[in-house]
Short mmCIF file of C-alpha atoms and ligand atoms in Angstrom, two decimals:
data_model
loop_
_atom_site.label_atom_id
_atom_site.label_comp_id
_atom_site.label_asym_id
_atom_site.label_seq_id
_atom_site.Cartn_x
_atom_site.Cartn_y
_atom_site.Cartn_z
CA MET A 1 -22.28 -9.65 -25.77
CA LYS A 2 -21.15 -12.61 -23.77
CA VAL A 3 -18.83 -11.49 -21.09
CA VAL A 4 -16.61 -13.38 -18.68
CA VAL A 5 -15.75 -11.69 -15.36
CA THR A 6 -12.91 -13.08 -13.27
CA GLY A 7 -12.31 -12.19 -9.64
CA ALA A 8 -16.27 -11.98 -9.50
CA THR A 9 -16.44 -11.53 -5.79
CA GLY A 10 -13.95 -8.83 -5.29
CA GLN A 11 -14.97 -5.08 -5.10
CA LEU A 12 -14.60 -4.36 -8.69
CA GLY A 13 -15.60 -7.83 -10.00
CA ALA A 14 -19.01 -8.01 -8.21
CA ALA A 15 -19.87 -4.40 -9.41
CA THR A 16 -18.93 -5.19 -13.00
CA ALA A 17 -20.78 -8.42 -13.26
CA ASP A 18 -23.87 -6.67 -11.71
CA ALA A 19 -23.69 -3.68 -14.22
CA TRP A 20 -23.03 -5.70 -17.28
CA GLU A 21 -25.92 -7.98 -16.48
CA ALA A 22 -28.20 -5.04 -15.87
CA ALA A 23 -27.28 -3.67 -19.11
CA GLY A 24 -28.54 -6.83 -20.85
CA HIS A 25 -25.30 -8.65 -21.37
CA ASP A 26 -24.82 -12.52 -20.92
CA VAL A 27 -22.40 -12.36 -17.97
CA ILE A 28 -20.42 -15.46 -16.77
CA ARG A 29 -18.88 -14.93 -13.36
CA PHE A 30 -15.93 -16.64 -12.03
CA THR A 31 -14.87 -16.54 -8.39
CA ARG A 32 -11.44 -17.95 -7.45
CA CYS A 33 -13.14 -21.20 -6.42
CA ASP A 34 -14.71 -21.45 -9.74
CA LEU A 35 -11.52 -20.80 -11.69
CA ASP A 36 -8.15 -19.91 -10.32
CA ILE A 37 -6.62 -17.69 -13.07
CA THR A 38 -3.11 -19.12 -12.40
CA ASP A 39 -4.24 -22.60 -13.58
CA TYR A 40 -3.58 -21.81 -17.34
CA ALA A 41 -4.84 -25.18 -18.55
CA ALA A 42 -8.23 -24.60 -16.69
CA VAL A 43 -8.50 -21.05 -17.87
CA ARG A 44 -8.08 -22.19 -21.51
CA ARG A 45 -10.54 -25.02 -21.23
CA VAL A 46 -13.17 -23.40 -19.29
CA ILE A 47 -13.08 -19.80 -20.73
CA GLY A 48 -12.37 -21.26 -24.14
CA ALA A 49 -15.52 -23.17 -23.86
CA ALA A 50 -17.63 -20.07 -23.07
CA ALA A 51 -16.18 -18.38 -26.07
CA PRO A 52 -16.87 -14.82 -24.64
CA ASP A 53 -16.69 -11.67 -26.74
CA VAL A 54 -15.22 -9.72 -23.89
CA ILE A 55 -12.96 -10.99 -20.83
CA ILE A 56 -12.82 -8.58 -17.86
CA ASN A 57 -10.13 -9.47 -15.42
CA CYS A 58 -10.95 -8.21 -12.14
CA ALA A 59 -8.88 -10.88 -10.07
CA ALA A 60 -5.73 -9.75 -8.46
CA ASP A 61 -3.44 -10.40 -5.53
CA ASN A 62 -3.69 -6.95 -3.86
CA ARG A 63 -1.70 -7.83 -0.68
CA VAL A 64 0.87 -5.04 -1.17
CA ASP A 65 3.02 -5.68 2.02
CA ALA A 66 2.77 -9.41 2.02
CA ALA A 67 4.20 -9.46 -1.57
CA GLU A 68 7.49 -8.08 -0.29
CA SER A 69 8.20 -11.38 1.59
CA SER A 70 6.06 -13.69 -0.64
CA PRO A 71 6.43 -12.37 -4.19
CA LEU A 72 5.48 -15.65 -6.12
CA PRO A 73 1.61 -15.57 -5.60
CA PRO A 74 1.25 -11.92 -6.81
CA LEU A 75 3.57 -12.57 -9.66
CA ALA A 76 1.61 -15.52 -10.77
CA VAL A 77 -1.94 -13.59 -10.41
CA ASN A 78 -0.93 -10.15 -11.26
CA ALA A 79 1.35 -10.76 -14.15
CA LEU A 80 1.74 -14.38 -15.56
CA ALA A 81 -2.04 -15.12 -15.48
CA VAL A 82 -2.71 -11.87 -17.38
CA GLY A 83 -0.33 -13.02 -20.12
CA SER A 84 -2.33 -16.27 -20.43
CA LEU A 85 -5.65 -14.42 -20.41
CA ALA A 86 -4.23 -12.07 -23.30
CA ARG A 87 -3.02 -15.14 -25.38
CA LEU A 88 -6.41 -16.72 -24.85
CA SER A 89 -8.31 -13.33 -25.78
CA ALA A 90 -6.18 -13.33 -29.05
CA ASP A 91 -6.98 -16.76 -29.97
CA LEU A 92 -10.84 -16.12 -29.19
CA ASP A 93 -10.72 -12.85 -30.93
CA ALA A 94 -12.20 -11.50 -27.61
CA THR A 95 -11.58 -8.05 -25.96
CA LEU A 96 -9.46 -8.07 -22.98
CA VAL A 97 -10.10 -5.68 -20.10
CA HIS A 98 -7.47 -5.62 -17.29
CA TYR A 99 -6.78 -3.19 -14.34
CA SER A 100 -3.60 -1.97 -12.99
CA THR A 101 -2.60 0.63 -10.48
CA ASP A 102 -0.84 4.16 -9.83
CA PHE A 103 1.63 2.12 -7.81
CA VAL A 104 3.57 1.38 -11.04
CA PHE A 105 4.84 4.97 -10.49
CA ASP A 106 7.65 6.12 -8.04
CA GLY A 107 5.54 9.04 -6.94
CA GLU A 108 8.66 11.47 -7.38
CA THR A 109 6.75 14.10 -9.40
CA ASP A 110 4.47 17.27 -8.90
CA ARG A 111 2.13 16.86 -11.79
CA PRO A 112 -0.54 14.03 -12.38
CA TYR A 113 0.94 11.27 -14.41
CA LEU A 114 0.07 10.53 -17.86
CA GLU A 115 -0.19 7.22 -19.82
CA THR A 116 3.12 8.15 -21.72
CA ASP A 117 5.01 8.50 -18.40
CA LEU A 118 7.48 5.65 -17.67
CA PRO A 119 6.65 3.44 -14.76
CA ASN A 120 9.05 3.09 -12.07
CA PRO A 121 7.73 0.54 -9.64
CA ARG A 122 9.15 0.63 -6.05
CA SER A 123 7.67 -2.60 -4.61
CA VAL A 124 7.17 -6.18 -5.49
CA TYR A 125 3.37 -5.63 -5.77
CA ALA A 126 3.99 -2.73 -8.18
CA MET A 127 6.53 -4.71 -10.24
CA THR A 128 4.02 -7.48 -10.60
CA LYS A 129 1.34 -5.16 -11.76
CA SER A 130 3.67 -3.42 -14.13
CA LEU A 131 4.59 -6.66 -15.68
CA GLY A 132 0.77 -7.57 -15.92
CA GLU A 133 0.29 -4.43 -18.01
CA MET A 134 3.10 -5.43 -20.52
CA LEU A 135 1.71 -9.06 -20.90
CA ALA A 136 -1.93 -7.76 -21.45
CA VAL A 137 -0.85 -6.23 -24.84
CA ASP A 138 -0.64 -9.61 -26.19
CA ALA A 139 -4.57 -9.39 -26.72
CA PRO A 140 -4.82 -7.11 -29.82
CA ARG A 141 -8.03 -5.56 -28.35
CA HIS A 142 -6.96 -4.76 -24.89
CA TYR A 143 -7.96 -2.14 -22.35
CA VAL A 144 -5.64 -1.69 -19.51
CA LEU A 145 -7.03 0.70 -17.10
CA ARG A 146 -5.12 2.12 -14.27
CA VAL A 147 -7.14 2.76 -11.06
CA GLU A 148 -6.18 4.17 -7.90
CA SER A 149 -7.53 3.76 -4.27
CA LEU A 150 -10.65 2.03 -5.41
CA PHE A 151 -13.75 2.63 -3.26
CA GLY A 152 -17.47 2.21 -2.95
CA GLY A 153 -17.92 -1.59 -3.96
CA LYS A 154 -20.31 -3.86 -2.20
CA THR A 155 -17.48 -5.61 -0.18
CA GLY A 156 -16.87 -2.37 1.62
CA GLY A 157 -13.13 -3.17 2.24
CA SER A 158 -11.45 -0.07 0.87
CA SER A 159 -9.70 2.55 2.81
CA ILE A 160 -12.47 5.18 2.27
CA ASP A 161 -15.07 2.61 3.21
CA ARG A 162 -13.18 1.65 6.63
CA LEU A 163 -12.69 5.44 7.32
CA TRP A 164 -16.40 6.16 6.70
CA ALA A 165 -17.49 3.32 8.79
CA ALA A 166 -15.22 4.51 11.87
CA LEU A 167 -16.54 8.14 11.42
CA SER A 168 -20.10 6.99 11.25
CA SER A 169 -19.57 5.20 14.67
CA GLY A 170 -17.77 8.18 16.20
CA GLN A 171 -14.41 6.86 16.13
CA PRO A 172 -11.27 9.01 15.54
CA VAL A 173 -9.43 8.51 12.09
CA ARG A 174 -6.07 9.56 10.69
CA ALA A 175 -5.26 10.30 7.05
CA PHE A 176 -2.00 11.13 5.33
CA SER A 177 -1.39 14.71 4.70
CA ASP A 178 1.48 14.26 2.37
CA ARG A 179 0.18 11.40 -0.05
CA VAL A 180 -1.69 12.76 -3.10
CA VAL A 181 -4.33 10.73 -4.86
CA SER A 182 -6.98 10.56 -7.65
CA PRO A 183 -9.32 8.14 -5.97
CA SER A 184 -11.54 5.78 -8.31
CA PHE A 185 -15.12 5.28 -7.28
CA VAL A 186 -16.14 1.85 -8.33
CA ASP A 187 -19.44 2.88 -10.03
CA ASP A 188 -17.46 5.40 -12.27
CA VAL A 189 -14.76 2.64 -13.22
CA VAL A 190 -17.55 0.22 -14.26
CA LEU A 191 -19.50 2.63 -16.44
CA ALA A 192 -16.08 4.10 -18.01
CA THR A 193 -15.09 0.51 -18.86
CA HIS A 194 -18.58 -0.23 -20.16
CA ARG A 195 -18.49 2.77 -22.49
CA LEU A 196 -14.80 2.00 -23.72
CA VAL A 197 -15.75 -1.54 -24.71
CA GLU A 198 -19.12 -0.59 -26.26
CA ARG A 199 -17.79 2.43 -28.34
CA GLN A 200 -14.84 0.26 -29.37
CA ALA A 201 -12.47 3.00 -28.33
CA PRO A 202 -8.75 2.57 -29.48
CA ALA A 203 -7.16 -0.09 -27.45
CA GLY A 204 -4.42 0.62 -25.07
CA LEU A 205 -3.67 1.96 -21.71
CA TYR A 206 -6.07 4.52 -19.84
CA HIS A 207 -5.90 6.22 -16.52
CA CYS A 208 -9.40 5.53 -15.04
CA VAL A 209 -9.65 7.68 -11.90
CA ASN A 210 -11.89 10.47 -10.76
CA THR A 211 -11.17 13.82 -11.99
CA GLY A 212 -8.62 16.08 -9.88
CA HIS A 213 -6.35 15.14 -7.15
CA ALA A 214 -6.02 15.83 -3.37
CA THR A 215 -4.16 14.52 -0.18
CA TRP A 216 -5.76 11.68 1.60
CA PHE A 217 -6.44 14.24 4.44
CA GLU A 218 -8.50 16.32 2.01
CA VAL A 219 -10.40 13.38 0.68
CA ILE A 220 -11.31 12.25 4.03
CA ASP A 221 -12.25 15.73 5.36
CA HIS A 222 -14.54 16.15 2.67
CA LEU A 223 -16.17 12.74 3.39
CA ARG A 224 -16.33 13.90 6.99
CA GLN A 225 -18.03 17.12 6.18
CA LEU A 226 -20.72 15.47 4.04
CA GLY A 227 -21.35 13.05 6.78
CA GLY A 228 -21.70 16.00 9.28
CA TYR A 229 -19.05 14.50 11.51
CA PRO A 230 -16.98 16.70 13.91
CA ARG A 231 -13.69 17.98 12.79
CA SER A 232 -12.10 16.75 15.98
CA LEU A 233 -12.57 13.00 14.73
CA LEU A 234 -9.92 13.67 11.90
CA SER A 235 -6.16 14.13 12.49
CA ALA A 236 -3.31 14.26 10.07
CA LEU A 237 -0.61 11.47 9.61
CA ARG A 238 2.63 11.70 7.58
CA ALA A 239 3.93 8.75 5.49
CA ALA A 240 7.15 8.96 7.48
CA ASP A 241 5.10 8.29 10.61
CA THR A 242 4.15 4.89 9.29
CA ASN A 243 6.38 1.76 8.95
CA VAL A 244 5.08 -0.83 6.17
CA PRO A 245 7.19 -3.09 4.23
CA ALA A 246 6.20 -1.83 0.77
CA PRO A 247 6.83 1.81 -0.16
CA ARG A 248 4.02 3.64 -1.52
CA PRO A 249 4.40 6.54 -4.19
CA LEU A 250 3.85 10.00 -2.34
CA PHE A 251 2.43 11.92 -5.31
CA ALA A 252 0.12 9.38 -7.13
CA ALA A 253 -2.25 11.68 -9.03
CA LEU A 254 -3.11 10.18 -12.40
CA SER A 255 -4.37 12.30 -15.10
CA ASN A 256 -7.45 10.95 -16.94
CA SER A 257 -7.22 13.24 -20.04
CA LYS A 258 -6.74 10.34 -22.48
CA LEU A 259 -10.20 8.78 -21.39
CA LEU A 260 -11.71 12.24 -21.72
CA ARG A 261 -10.28 12.48 -25.34
CA ALA A 262 -11.96 9.04 -25.87
CA GLY A 263 -15.20 10.83 -24.79
CA ILE A 264 -15.54 9.60 -21.23
CA VAL A 265 -15.97 12.13 -18.47
CA MET A 266 -15.00 11.06 -15.10
CA PRO A 267 -16.88 12.97 -12.37
CA THR A 268 -14.64 14.82 -9.98
CA TRP A 269 -13.43 13.09 -6.90
CA GLN A 270 -15.72 15.34 -4.74
CA ASP A 271 -18.81 14.14 -6.84
CA ALA A 272 -17.70 10.77 -6.39
CA VAL A 273 -17.40 10.88 -2.67
CA ALA A 274 -20.61 12.52 -2.52
CA GLN A 275 -22.25 9.80 -4.60
CA PHE A 276 -20.59 7.26 -2.21
CA VAL A 277 -22.05 8.93 0.79
CA SER A 278 -25.47 8.77 -0.62
CA LYS A 279 -25.02 5.20 -1.63
CA ARG A 280 -24.03 4.32 1.82
CA TRP A 281 -26.89 6.20 3.27
CA ARG A 282 -29.45 4.37 1.03
CA GLY A 283 -27.89 1.26 2.47
N1 NAP B 1 -8.27 -1.86 -4.39
C1 NAP B 1 -7.66 -0.85 -4.79
O1 NAP B 1 -7.49 0.16 -4.06
C2 NAP B 1 -6.97 -0.85 -6.11
C3 NAP B 1 -5.92 0.10 -6.31
C4 NAP B 1 -5.25 -0.03 -7.51
C5 NAP B 1 -5.37 -0.93 -8.36
N2 NAP B 1 -6.43 -1.96 -8.19
C6 NAP B 1 -6.67 -2.99 -9.21
O2 NAP B 1 -8.08 -2.93 -9.47
C7 NAP B 1 -8.56 -4.43 -9.73
C8 NAP B 1 -9.66 -4.79 -8.85
O3 NAP B 1 -9.26 -4.68 -7.41
P1 NAP B 1 -10.24 -4.87 -6.36
O4 NAP B 1 -10.11 -3.91 -5.32
O5 NAP B 1 -11.72 -5.25 -6.80
O6 NAP B 1 -9.71 -6.36 -5.71
P2 NAP B 1 -10.48 -7.33 -4.71
O7 NAP B 1 -11.51 -6.65 -3.99
O8 NAP B 1 -9.25 -7.67 -3.79
O9 NAP B 1 -10.75 -8.56 -5.57
C9 NAP B 1 -9.74 -9.34 -6.26
C10 NAP B 1 -10.51 -10.61 -6.53
O10 NAP B 1 -9.55 -11.50 -7.22
C11 NAP B 1 -9.77 -12.82 -6.69
N3 NAP B 1 -8.51 -13.60 -6.75
C12 NAP B 1 -7.49 -13.44 -6.15
N4 NAP B 1 -6.40 -14.57 -6.61
C13 NAP B 1 -7.26 -15.18 -7.61
C14 NAP B 1 -6.74 -16.21 -8.45
N5 NAP B 1 -5.59 -16.85 -8.45
N6 NAP B 1 -7.82 -16.62 -9.47
C15 NAP B 1 -9.05 -16.19 -9.51
N7 NAP B 1 -9.41 -15.12 -8.68
C16 NAP B 1 -8.36 -14.65 -7.83
C17 NAP B 1 -10.13 -12.63 -5.19
O11 NAP B 1 -10.74 -13.84 -4.73
P3 NAP B 1 -10.60 -14.12 -3.16
O12 NAP B 1 -11.48 -13.07 -2.55
O13 NAP B 1 -11.12 -15.53 -3.14
O14 NAP B 1 -9.23 -14.01 -2.82
C18 NAP B 1 -10.94 -11.38 -5.45
O15 NAP B 1 -12.40 -11.72 -5.57
C19 NAP B 1 -7.31 -5.19 -9.48
O16 NAP B 1 -6.59 -5.40 -10.63
C20 NAP B 1 -6.53 -4.33 -8.56
O17 NAP B 1 -5.06 -4.64 -8.62
C21 NAP B 1 -7.10 -1.86 -6.93
#
């Protein structure tokens, strides 16, 4: 298949392009320099000329806090540009893959969210991502995959990567004991995406997270133990102790049961963290 990947230097974009190429597909990578997805005319001209079978949109403006005071850039990238990619996908008869986030939920629950639960975004960033989900459906063959706390890409910029780097160099770290997450290991997200597209699973919205959920503290403690680092390096932090412009959902666990019904088994978050550690040790 001919596959276009936007945001190809990002954490997910780079891993996606590498994996689809390794699987023998004809991959065209677009970085922001090559193609700004908010330039609708250029998107139509450049991607239209490539005539791909699949467009995988990994481009996003993830500056969650900056979005509160500067909403237009994330609105353009996370929402309006998705609408133009969706309409283009429809015209080209291409499959559109787009990624969203757990932040579309308010976090005021006590059981993992399902795809049928209604979003209630609490921040500007979350609103732009929620709008992007709505606009993606203009592509008849769309997969909107909600991921969460992505980690383990080559860029190494995720929270888990940064905490791992700190632990590895003997620095103390703090992790939230009252924020619940279902993290998404990049390699597992890439594989799940590939399977959905190749098997032509029903189009729609899927939660693409590792199986299970835990507090950030539990996730980082697991990471610490796998690394053999002392317990004294880790201490607990509560959301109320921090002062950030954008509110985050407290209980943000997502259920991946719909993905499972499509025949795609996501490893547990503990297995994913173990895979991450062995990947980092291999260098
Ligand atoms: N990271 C997470 O924890 C997380 C959590 C939930 C959902 N997600 C979603 O998962 C997807 C992948 O995230 P990620 O972590 O891989 O993000 P990332 O590492 O920040 O990569 C985003 C990429 O998009 C590019 N980009 C930004 N604006 C663009 C534009 N106008 N035109 C073209 N490219 C543009 C960036 O280029 P530059 O580097 O040049 O800016 C970057 O390469 C996104 O949809 C994100 O919202 C991520």
